[in-house]
């Protein structure tokens, strides 16, 4: 019946979830969050290192999404550039909402709150983090939601929308079934999950302003971040 996850959907999901678990920021990078001192300057430098490492992880994860590498090459770049910030909000939300055994949750929040981001962005950012936390997503949902976010057809400069939709649709279908499976008493859970994707879009705009205000204070980013965010 409709809700059953088929054999091929199971295999499809396994590829994405295994890739999501395989591609993580290396321990020697994330453990710095616990070690370095807490100045706004040091926090910004650490968060820049995390974001840079996260983009590298994201690229590797994306290359393993079935069908992604057969998309037009320019569209591949457009999808990565258009979804990087949203994927990183999802990743940092996961760290902030799951009490990480290694204490990353507390230190990450502290460093984000004291890294030169102006107050006006703190509220929407941490509201998002709270709303993601309340969903108590299982790992498969996190992996698929990230893949669905990356394969969003209407990113700037994407030429072949239908080709991206053809990849996103099966993932949305598996995600819908997963939600029914893992949250049987919440029939609206899938809809709430997709609602988070809308909230992510608004965070993109805030993030663009965050970048501008950081650059006004002459904060430096890495070459990879400059490339993905079209700065400097
Ligand atoms: C350039 C830098 C200052 C910046 O500019 N905007 C943002 C941003 C901020 Cl603030 C918030 C949301 C999105 C963005 Cl994009 C950032 C920092 O972005 C990141 C991106 C990913 C991760 C993953 C982490 C993380 C920690 C522990 C464990 C793990 C883990 O995966 O185990 C991951 S921290 C981290 C910081």
PDB file of C-alpha atoms and ligand atoms in Angstrom:
ATOM      1  CA  UNK A   1       0.000   0.000   0.000  1.00  0.00           C
ATOM      2  CA  UNK A   2       1.012   3.661  -0.497  1.00  0.00           C
ATOM      3  CA  UNK A   3       2.855   4.067   2.805  1.00  0.00           C
ATOM      4  CA  UNK A   4       5.135   1.026   2.391  1.00  0.00           C
ATOM      5  CA  UNK A   5       8.772   1.874   1.601  1.00  0.00           C
ATOM      6  CA  UNK A   6       9.640  -0.282  -1.410  1.00  0.00           C
ATOM      7  CA  UNK A   7      12.868  -2.291  -1.757  1.00  0.00           C
ATOM      8  CA  UNK A   8      14.333   0.144  -4.269  1.00  0.00           C
ATOM      9  CA  UNK A   9      13.350   3.134  -2.082  1.00  0.00           C
ATOM     10  CA  UNK A  10      15.118   1.397   0.821  1.00  0.00           C
ATOM     11  CA  UNK A  11      18.277   0.997  -1.300  1.00  0.00           C
ATOM     12  CA  UNK A  12      18.018   4.600  -2.559  1.00  0.00           C
ATOM     13  CA  UNK A  13      17.663   5.890   1.002  1.00  0.00           C
ATOM     14  CA  UNK A  14      20.584   3.767   2.224  1.00  0.00           C
ATOM     15  CA  UNK A  15      22.912   5.384  -0.335  1.00  0.00           C
ATOM     16  CA  UNK A  16      21.963   8.871   0.895  1.00  0.00           C
ATOM     17  CA  UNK A  17      22.019   8.069   4.636  1.00  0.00           C
ATOM     18  CA  UNK A  18      25.351   6.197   4.442  1.00  0.00           C
ATOM     19  CA  UNK A  19      26.876   9.084   2.506  1.00  0.00           C
ATOM     20  CA  UNK A  20      25.486  11.576   5.046  1.00  0.00           C
ATOM     21  CA  UNK A  21      27.033   9.601   7.919  1.00  0.00           C
ATOM     22  CA  UNK A  22      30.328   9.104   6.085  1.00  0.00           C
ATOM     23  CA  UNK A  23      30.798  12.777   5.285  1.00  0.00           C
ATOM     24  CA  UNK A  24      31.229  14.684   8.542  1.00  0.00           C
ATOM     25  CA  UNK A  25      33.609  17.430   9.666  1.00  0.00           C
ATOM     26  CA  UNK A  26      36.731  15.645  10.974  1.00  0.00           C
ATOM     27  CA  UNK A  27      37.060  15.359  14.765  1.00  0.00           C
ATOM     28  CA  UNK A  28      40.351  17.263  14.820  1.00  0.00           C
ATOM     29  CA  UNK A  29      38.504  20.259  13.364  1.00  0.00           C
ATOM     30  CA  UNK A  30      35.361  20.167  15.535  1.00  0.00           C
ATOM     31  CA  UNK A  31      37.297  19.510  18.741  1.00  0.00           C
ATOM     32  CA  UNK A  32      38.805  22.995  18.378  1.00  0.00           C
ATOM     33  CA  UNK A  33      35.347  24.309  19.303  1.00  0.00           C
ATOM     34  CA  UNK A  34      36.018  23.007  22.809  1.00  0.00           C
ATOM     35  CA  UNK A  35      39.637  24.171  23.059  1.00  0.00           C
ATOM     36  CA  UNK A  36      40.190  27.631  21.676  1.00  0.00           C
ATOM     37  CA  UNK A  37      39.543  30.761  23.741  1.00  0.00           C
ATOM     38  CA  UNK A  38      36.274  32.691  23.592  1.00  0.00           C
ATOM     39  CA  UNK A  39      36.893  36.048  21.959  1.00  0.00           C
ATOM     40  CA  UNK A  40      34.604  37.373  19.216  1.00  0.00           C
ATOM     41  CA  UNK A  41      37.639  37.295  16.929  1.00  0.00           C
ATOM     42  CA  UNK A  42      38.562  33.698  17.815  1.00  0.00           C
ATOM     43  CA  UNK A  43      34.932  32.580  17.559  1.00  0.00           C
ATOM     44  CA  UNK A  44      34.641  34.071  14.070  1.00  0.00           C
ATOM     45  CA  UNK A  45      37.853  32.346  12.965  1.00  0.00           C
ATOM     46  CA  UNK A  46      36.665  28.994  14.364  1.00  0.00           C
ATOM     47  CA  UNK A  47      33.217  29.296  12.771  1.00  0.00           C
ATOM     48  CA  UNK A  48      34.900  30.180   9.464  1.00  0.00           C
ATOM     49  CA  UNK A  49      36.982  27.017   9.732  1.00  0.00           C
ATOM     50  CA  UNK A  50      33.863  24.966  10.548  1.00  0.00           C
ATOM     51  CA  UNK A  51      31.903  26.436   7.628  1.00  0.00           C
ATOM     52  CA  UNK A  52      34.786  25.819   5.228  1.00  0.00           C
ATOM     53  CA  UNK A  53      35.113  22.220   6.352  1.00  0.00           C
ATOM     54  CA  UNK A  54      31.328  21.822   6.210  1.00  0.00           C
ATOM     55  CA  UNK A  55      31.240  23.025   2.582  1.00  0.00           C
ATOM     56  CA  UNK A  56      33.851  20.425   1.653  1.00  0.00           C
ATOM     57  CA  UNK A  57      31.779  17.746   3.413  1.00  0.00           C
ATOM     58  CA  UNK A  58      28.653  19.011   1.668  1.00  0.00           C
ATOM     59  CA  UNK A  59      30.231  18.750  -1.786  1.00  0.00           C
ATOM     60  CA  UNK A  60      31.224  15.133  -1.135  1.00  0.00           C
ATOM     61  CA  UNK A  61      27.759  14.284   0.209  1.00  0.00           C
ATOM     62  CA  UNK A  62      26.087  15.933  -2.797  1.00  0.00           C
ATOM     63  CA  UNK A  63      28.226  14.020  -5.302  1.00  0.00           C
ATOM     64  CA  UNK A  64      26.808  10.795  -3.830  1.00  0.00           C
ATOM     65  CA  UNK A  65      23.179  11.816  -4.331  1.00  0.00           C
ATOM     66  CA  UNK A  66      21.916   9.451  -7.081  1.00  0.00           C
ATOM     67  CA  UNK A  67      21.756  11.293 -10.389  1.00  0.00           C
ATOM     68  CA  UNK A  68      23.422  14.522  -9.207  1.00  0.00           C
ATOM     69  CA  UNK A  69      26.595  14.015 -11.241  1.00  0.00           C
ATOM     70  CA  UNK A  70      24.574  13.471 -14.423  1.00  0.00           C
ATOM     71  CA  UNK A  71      23.051  16.972 -14.126  1.00  0.00           C
ATOM     72  CA  UNK A  72      24.405  19.810 -16.263  1.00  0.00           C
ATOM     73  CA  UNK A  73      27.722  20.867 -14.649  1.00  0.00           C
ATOM     74  CA  UNK A  74      26.749  24.514 -14.319  1.00  0.00           C
ATOM     75  CA  UNK A  75      23.495  23.443 -12.666  1.00  0.00           C
ATOM     76  CA  UNK A  76      25.484  21.310 -10.223  1.00  0.00           C
ATOM     77  CA  UNK A  77      27.409  24.427  -9.164  1.00  0.00           C
ATOM     78  CA  UNK A  78      24.223  26.540  -9.026  1.00  0.00           C
ATOM     79  CA  UNK A  79      22.559  23.961  -6.747  1.00  0.00           C
ATOM     80  CA  UNK A  80      25.564  23.816  -4.387  1.00  0.00           C
ATOM     81  CA  UNK A  81      25.944  27.585  -4.197  1.00  0.00           C
ATOM     82  CA  UNK A  82      22.194  28.094  -3.783  1.00  0.00           C
ATOM     83  CA  UNK A  83      21.793  25.548  -0.979  1.00  0.00           C
ATOM     84  CA  UNK A  84      25.061  25.784   0.991  1.00  0.00           C
ATOM     85  CA  UNK A  85      23.819  28.212   3.648  1.00  0.00           C
ATOM     86  CA  UNK A  86      20.562  26.282   4.136  1.00  0.00           C
ATOM     87  CA  UNK A  87      22.398  22.958   4.373  1.00  0.00           C
ATOM     88  CA  UNK A  88      24.726  24.496   6.952  1.00  0.00           C
ATOM     89  CA  UNK A  89      21.826  25.828   8.976  1.00  0.00           C
ATOM     90  CA  UNK A  90      20.424  22.279   8.963  1.00  0.00           C
ATOM     91  CA  UNK A  91      23.757  20.822  10.023  1.00  0.00           C
ATOM     92  CA  UNK A  92      24.420  23.349  12.780  1.00  0.00           C
ATOM     93  CA  UNK A  93      20.791  22.940  13.896  1.00  0.00           C
ATOM     94  CA  UNK A  94      21.389  19.226  14.268  1.00  0.00           C
ATOM     95  CA  UNK A  95      24.450  19.877  16.423  1.00  0.00           C
ATOM     96  CA  UNK A  96      22.661  22.503  18.511  1.00  0.00           C
ATOM     97  CA  UNK A  97      19.493  20.494  19.038  1.00  0.00           C
ATOM     98  CA  UNK A  98      20.954  17.084  19.795  1.00  0.00           C
ATOM     99  CA  UNK A  99      22.814  17.243  23.106  1.00  0.00           C
ATOM    100  CA  UNK A 100      26.161  16.243  21.607  1.00  0.00           C
ATOM    101  CA  UNK A 101      28.003  13.910  24.016  1.00  0.00           C
ATOM    102  CA  UNK A 102      31.214  15.848  23.371  1.00  0.00           C
ATOM    103  CA  UNK A 103      29.720  19.128  24.643  1.00  0.00           C
ATOM    104  CA  UNK A 104      29.719  20.747  21.193  1.00  0.00           C
ATOM    105  CA  UNK A 105      26.160  21.977  21.627  1.00  0.00           C
ATOM    106  CA  UNK A 106      26.857  24.465  24.401  1.00  0.00           C
ATOM    107  CA  UNK A 107      30.153  25.758  23.018  1.00  0.00           C
ATOM    108  CA  UNK A 108      28.799  26.116  19.493  1.00  0.00           C
ATOM    109  CA  UNK A 109      25.846  28.203  20.680  1.00  0.00           C
ATOM    110  CA  UNK A 110      28.177  30.349  22.791  1.00  0.00           C
ATOM    111  CA  UNK A 111      30.537  30.933  19.858  1.00  0.00           C
ATOM    112  CA  UNK A 112      27.760  31.740  17.403  1.00  0.00           C
ATOM    113  CA  UNK A 113      26.215  34.204  19.884  1.00  0.00           C
ATOM    114  CA  UNK A 114      29.563  35.944  20.257  1.00  0.00           C
ATOM    115  CA  UNK A 115      31.018  36.110  16.748  1.00  0.00           C
ATOM    116  CA  UNK A 116      30.065  39.564  15.550  1.00  0.00           C
ATOM    117  CA  UNK A 117      26.578  38.611  14.337  1.00  0.00           C
ATOM    118  CA  UNK A 118      24.213  41.484  15.139  1.00  0.00           C
ATOM    119  CA  UNK A 119      21.316  40.923  17.545  1.00  0.00           C
ATOM    120  CA  UNK A 120      18.656  41.324  14.826  1.00  0.00           C
ATOM    121  CA  UNK A 121      19.804  38.027  13.215  1.00  0.00           C
ATOM    122  CA  UNK A 122      20.118  36.120  16.500  1.00  0.00           C
ATOM    123  CA  UNK A 123      16.354  35.854  17.029  1.00  0.00           C
ATOM    124  CA  UNK A 124      15.403  34.321  13.644  1.00  0.00           C
ATOM    125  CA  UNK A 125      18.483  32.091  13.729  1.00  0.00           C
ATOM    126  CA  UNK A 126      17.821  30.661  17.171  1.00  0.00           C
ATOM    127  CA  UNK A 127      14.076  30.461  16.528  1.00  0.00           C
ATOM    128  CA  UNK A 128      14.949  28.193  13.615  1.00  0.00           C
ATOM    129  CA  UNK A 129      17.283  26.132  15.774  1.00  0.00           C
ATOM    130  CA  UNK A 130      14.499  25.754  18.361  1.00  0.00           C
ATOM    131  CA  UNK A 131      11.914  24.765  15.724  1.00  0.00           C
ATOM    132  CA  UNK A 132      14.247  22.122  14.284  1.00  0.00           C
ATOM    133  CA  UNK A 133      14.969  20.801  17.778  1.00  0.00           C
ATOM    134  CA  UNK A 134      11.251  20.359  18.454  1.00  0.00           C
ATOM    135  CA  UNK A 135      10.939  18.052  15.419  1.00  0.00           C
ATOM    136  CA  UNK A 136      13.260  15.398  16.922  1.00  0.00           C
ATOM    137  CA  UNK A 137      14.246  14.272  13.408  1.00  0.00           C
ATOM    138  CA  UNK A 138      15.750  10.813  13.050  1.00  0.00           C
ATOM    139  CA  UNK A 139      19.031  10.546  11.154  1.00  0.00           C
ATOM    140  CA  UNK A 140      17.414   9.309   7.922  1.00  0.00           C
ATOM    141  CA  UNK A 141      15.101  12.338   7.933  1.00  0.00           C
ATOM    142  CA  UNK A 142      18.054  14.695   8.464  1.00  0.00           C
ATOM    143  CA  UNK A 143      19.986  13.123   5.580  1.00  0.00           C
ATOM    144  CA  UNK A 144      17.003  13.200   3.209  1.00  0.00           C
ATOM    145  CA  UNK A 145      15.952  16.708   4.211  1.00  0.00           C
ATOM    146  CA  UNK A 146      19.493  17.923   3.437  1.00  0.00           C
ATOM    147  CA  UNK A 147      19.419  16.139   0.058  1.00  0.00           C
ATOM    148  CA  UNK A 148      15.964  17.604  -0.703  1.00  0.00           C
ATOM    149  CA  UNK A 149      17.276  21.078   0.188  1.00  0.00           C
ATOM    150  CA  UNK A 150      20.277  20.712  -2.123  1.00  0.00           C
ATOM    151  CA  UNK A 151      18.093  19.478  -5.002  1.00  0.00           C
ATOM    152  CA  UNK A 152      15.725  22.447  -4.893  1.00  0.00           C
ATOM    153  CA  UNK A 153      14.967  23.255  -8.566  1.00  0.00           C
ATOM    154  CA  UNK A 154      14.271  26.989  -8.214  1.00  0.00           C
ATOM    155  CA  UNK A 155      17.711  28.158  -7.157  1.00  0.00           C
ATOM    156  CA  UNK A 156      19.205  31.167  -8.989  1.00  0.00           C
ATOM    157  CA  UNK A 157      20.829  30.302 -12.366  1.00  0.00           C
ATOM    158  CA  UNK A 158      19.540  26.699 -12.526  1.00  0.00           C
ATOM    159  CA  UNK A 159      18.755  26.092 -16.246  1.00  0.00           C
ATOM    160  CA  UNK A 160      17.212  22.610 -16.370  1.00  0.00           C
ATOM    161  CA  UNK A 161      14.535  22.778 -13.607  1.00  0.00           C
ATOM    162  CA  UNK A 162      12.744  19.550 -14.701  1.00  0.00           C
ATOM    163  CA  UNK A 163      15.973  17.543 -14.416  1.00  0.00           C
ATOM    164  CA  UNK A 164      16.405  18.693 -10.792  1.00  0.00           C
ATOM    165  CA  UNK A 165      12.722  18.071 -10.013  1.00  0.00           C
ATOM    166  CA  UNK A 166      13.071  14.511 -11.335  1.00  0.00           C
ATOM    167  CA  UNK A 167      15.804  13.944  -8.730  1.00  0.00           C
ATOM    168  CA  UNK A 168      14.055  15.743  -5.877  1.00  0.00           C
ATOM    169  CA  UNK A 169      10.677  14.056  -6.295  1.00  0.00           C
ATOM    170  CA  UNK A 170      11.695  10.494  -5.365  1.00  0.00           C
ATOM    171  CA  UNK A 171      13.514  11.867  -2.318  1.00  0.00           C
ATOM    172  CA  UNK A 172      10.418  13.783  -1.197  1.00  0.00           C
ATOM    173  CA  UNK A 173       8.386  10.574  -1.645  1.00  0.00           C
ATOM    174  CA  UNK A 174      10.771   8.538   0.526  1.00  0.00           C
ATOM    175  CA  UNK A 175      10.907  11.374   3.098  1.00  0.00           C
ATOM    176  CA  UNK A 176       7.090  11.435   3.240  1.00  0.00           C
ATOM    177  CA  UNK A 177       6.974   7.681   3.928  1.00  0.00           C
ATOM    178  CA  UNK A 178       9.768   7.951   6.518  1.00  0.00           C
ATOM    179  CA  UNK A 179       7.845  10.625   8.398  1.00  0.00           C
ATOM    180  CA  UNK A 180       4.731   8.426   8.470  1.00  0.00           C
ATOM    181  CA  UNK A 181       6.861   5.521   9.668  1.00  0.00           C
ATOM    182  CA  UNK A 182       8.788   7.342  12.433  1.00  0.00           C
ATOM    183  CA  UNK A 183       6.037   9.743  13.545  1.00  0.00           C
ATOM    184  CA  UNK A 184       2.836   7.672  13.221  1.00  0.00           C
ATOM    185  CA  UNK A 185       0.920   9.817  15.709  1.00  0.00           C
ATOM    186  CA  UNK A 186       1.754  13.063  13.854  1.00  0.00           C
ATOM    187  CA  UNK A 187       0.085  12.961  10.425  1.00  0.00           C
ATOM    188  CA  UNK A 188       1.180  16.591   9.828  1.00  0.00           C
ATOM    189  CA  UNK A 189       4.840  15.871  10.589  1.00  0.00           C
ATOM    190  CA  UNK A 190       5.928  15.785   6.925  1.00  0.00           C
ATOM    191  CA  UNK A 191       4.170  19.101   6.287  1.00  0.00           C
ATOM    192  CA  UNK A 192       5.922  20.616   9.327  1.00  0.00           C
ATOM    193  CA  UNK A 193       9.252  19.354   8.001  1.00  0.00           C
ATOM    194  CA  UNK A 194       8.671  21.055   4.646  1.00  0.00           C
ATOM    195  CA  UNK A 195       7.644  24.187   6.502  1.00  0.00           C
ATOM    196  CA  UNK A 196      11.180  24.315   7.893  1.00  0.00           C
ATOM    197  CA  UNK A 197      12.470  24.524   4.299  1.00  0.00           C
ATOM    198  CA  UNK A 198      10.434  27.704   3.851  1.00  0.00           C
ATOM    199  CA  UNK A 199      11.889  29.102   7.076  1.00  0.00           C
ATOM    200  CA  UNK A 200      15.370  28.230   5.738  1.00  0.00           C
ATOM    201  CA  UNK A 201      14.785  30.423   2.687  1.00  0.00           C
ATOM    202  CA  UNK A 202      14.195  33.442   4.913  1.00  0.00           C
ATOM    203  CA  UNK A 203      17.439  32.677   6.760  1.00  0.00           C
ATOM    204  CA  UNK A 204      19.279  32.924   3.427  1.00  0.00           C
ATOM    205  CA  UNK A 205      18.387  36.595   3.249  1.00  0.00           C
ATOM    206  CA  UNK A 206      19.477  37.213   6.844  1.00  0.00           C
ATOM    207  CA  UNK A 207      22.722  35.406   6.102  1.00  0.00           C
ATOM    208  CA  UNK A 208      23.493  37.660   3.139  1.00  0.00           C
ATOM    209  CA  UNK A 209      23.160  40.644   5.485  1.00  0.00           C
ATOM    210  CA  UNK A 210      25.316  38.891   8.106  1.00  0.00           C
ATOM    211  CA  UNK A 211      28.051  38.508   5.483  1.00  0.00           C
ATOM    212  CA  UNK A 212      27.811  42.180   4.555  1.00  0.00           C
ATOM    213  CA  UNK A 213      28.107  43.326   8.173  1.00  0.00           C
ATOM    214  CA  UNK A 214      31.069  41.014   8.757  1.00  0.00           C
ATOM    215  CA  UNK A 215      32.757  42.354   5.662  1.00  0.00           C
ATOM    216  CA  UNK A 216      32.151  45.889   6.847  1.00  0.00           C
ATOM    217  CA  UNK A 217      34.292  45.007   9.857  1.00  0.00           C
ATOM    218  CA  UNK A 218      36.867  43.701   7.392  1.00  0.00           C
ATOM    219  CA  UNK A 219      36.434  40.083   8.554  1.00  0.00           C
ATOM    220  CA  UNK A 220      38.220  37.613   6.260  1.00  0.00           C
ATOM    221  CA  UNK A 221      36.663  34.445   4.799  1.00  0.00           C
ATOM    222  CA  UNK A 222      38.448  31.482   3.180  1.00  0.00           C
ATOM    223  CA  UNK A 223      38.773  31.209  -0.650  1.00  0.00           C
ATOM    224  CA  UNK A 224      36.213  28.364  -0.699  1.00  0.00           C
ATOM    225  CA  UNK A 225      33.624  30.437   1.202  1.00  0.00           C
ATOM    226  CA  UNK A 226      34.324  33.491  -0.991  1.00  0.00           C
ATOM    227  CA  UNK A 227      33.679  31.321  -4.038  1.00  0.00           C
ATOM    228  CA  UNK A 228      30.484  29.718  -2.747  1.00  0.00           C
ATOM    229  CA  UNK A 229      29.113  33.003  -1.370  1.00  0.00           C
ATOM    230  CA  UNK A 230      30.350  35.256  -4.218  1.00  0.00           C
ATOM    231  CA  UNK A 231      32.172  37.611  -1.848  1.00  0.00           C
ATOM    232  CA  UNK A 232      35.482  39.520  -2.278  1.00  0.00           C
TER     233      UNK A 232
HETATM  234  C1  LIG B   1      32.013  31.919   7.968  1.00  0.00           C
HETATM  235  C2  LIG B   1      31.384  31.613   9.323  1.00  0.00           C
HETATM  236  C3  LIG B   1      31.677  32.722  10.342  1.00  0.00           C
HETATM  237  C4  LIG B   1      29.906  31.483   9.159  1.00  0.00           C
HETATM  238  O1  LIG B   1      29.174  32.375   8.460  1.00  0.00           O
HETATM  239  N1  LIG B   1      27.892  32.015   8.546  1.00  0.00           N
HETATM  240  C5  LIG B   1      27.804  30.871   9.259  1.00  0.00           C
HETATM  241  C6  LIG B   1      26.597  30.183   9.583  1.00  0.00           C
HETATM  242  C7  LIG B   1      26.082  30.256  10.867  1.00  0.00           C
HETATM  243 CL1  LIG B   1      26.893  31.228  12.045  1.00  0.00          CL
HETATM  244  C8  LIG B   1      24.919  29.570  11.219  1.00  0.00           C
HETATM  245  C9  LIG B   1      24.283  28.769  10.275  1.00  0.00           C
HETATM  246  C10 LIG B   1      24.789  28.679   8.970  1.00  0.00           C
HETATM  247  C11 LIG B   1      25.950  29.376   8.642  1.00  0.00           C
HETATM  248 CL2  LIG B   1      26.593  29.237   7.051  1.00  0.00          CL
HETATM  249  C12 LIG B   1      29.090  30.505   9.659  1.00  0.00           C
HETATM  250  C13 LIG B   1      29.439  29.291  10.447  1.00  0.00           C
HETATM  251  O2  LIG B   1      28.865  28.204   9.713  1.00  0.00           O
HETATM  252  C14 LIG B   1      28.898  26.908  10.184  1.00  0.00           C
HETATM  253  C15 LIG B   1      28.469  25.936   9.293  1.00  0.00           C
HETATM  254  C16 LIG B   1      28.465  24.596   9.665  1.00  0.00           C
HETATM  255  C17 LIG B   1      28.892  24.219  10.930  1.00  0.00           C
HETATM  256  C18 LIG B   1      28.954  22.895  11.461  1.00  0.00           C
HETATM  257  C19 LIG B   1      29.450  22.859  12.762  1.00  0.00           C
HETATM  258  C20 LIG B   1      29.670  21.699  13.586  1.00  0.00           C
HETATM  259  C21 LIG B   1      30.069  21.857  14.909  1.00  0.00           C
HETATM  260  C22 LIG B   1      30.287  20.727  15.707  1.00  0.00           C
HETATM  261  C23 LIG B   1      30.118  19.437  15.204  1.00  0.00           C
HETATM  262  C24 LIG B   1      29.730  19.298  13.873  1.00  0.00           C
HETATM  263  C25 LIG B   1      29.543  17.921  13.307  1.00  0.00           C
HETATM  264  O3  LIG B   1      29.144  17.832  12.125  1.00  0.00           O
HETATM  265  O4  LIG B   1      29.774  16.937  14.056  1.00  0.00           O
HETATM  266  C26 LIG B   1      29.494  20.408  13.054  1.00  0.00           C
HETATM  267  S1  LIG B   1      29.771  24.429  13.296  1.00  0.00           S
HETATM  268  C27 LIG B   1      29.303  25.186  11.830  1.00  0.00           C
HETATM  269  C28 LIG B   1      29.305  26.545  11.474  1.00  0.00           C
END
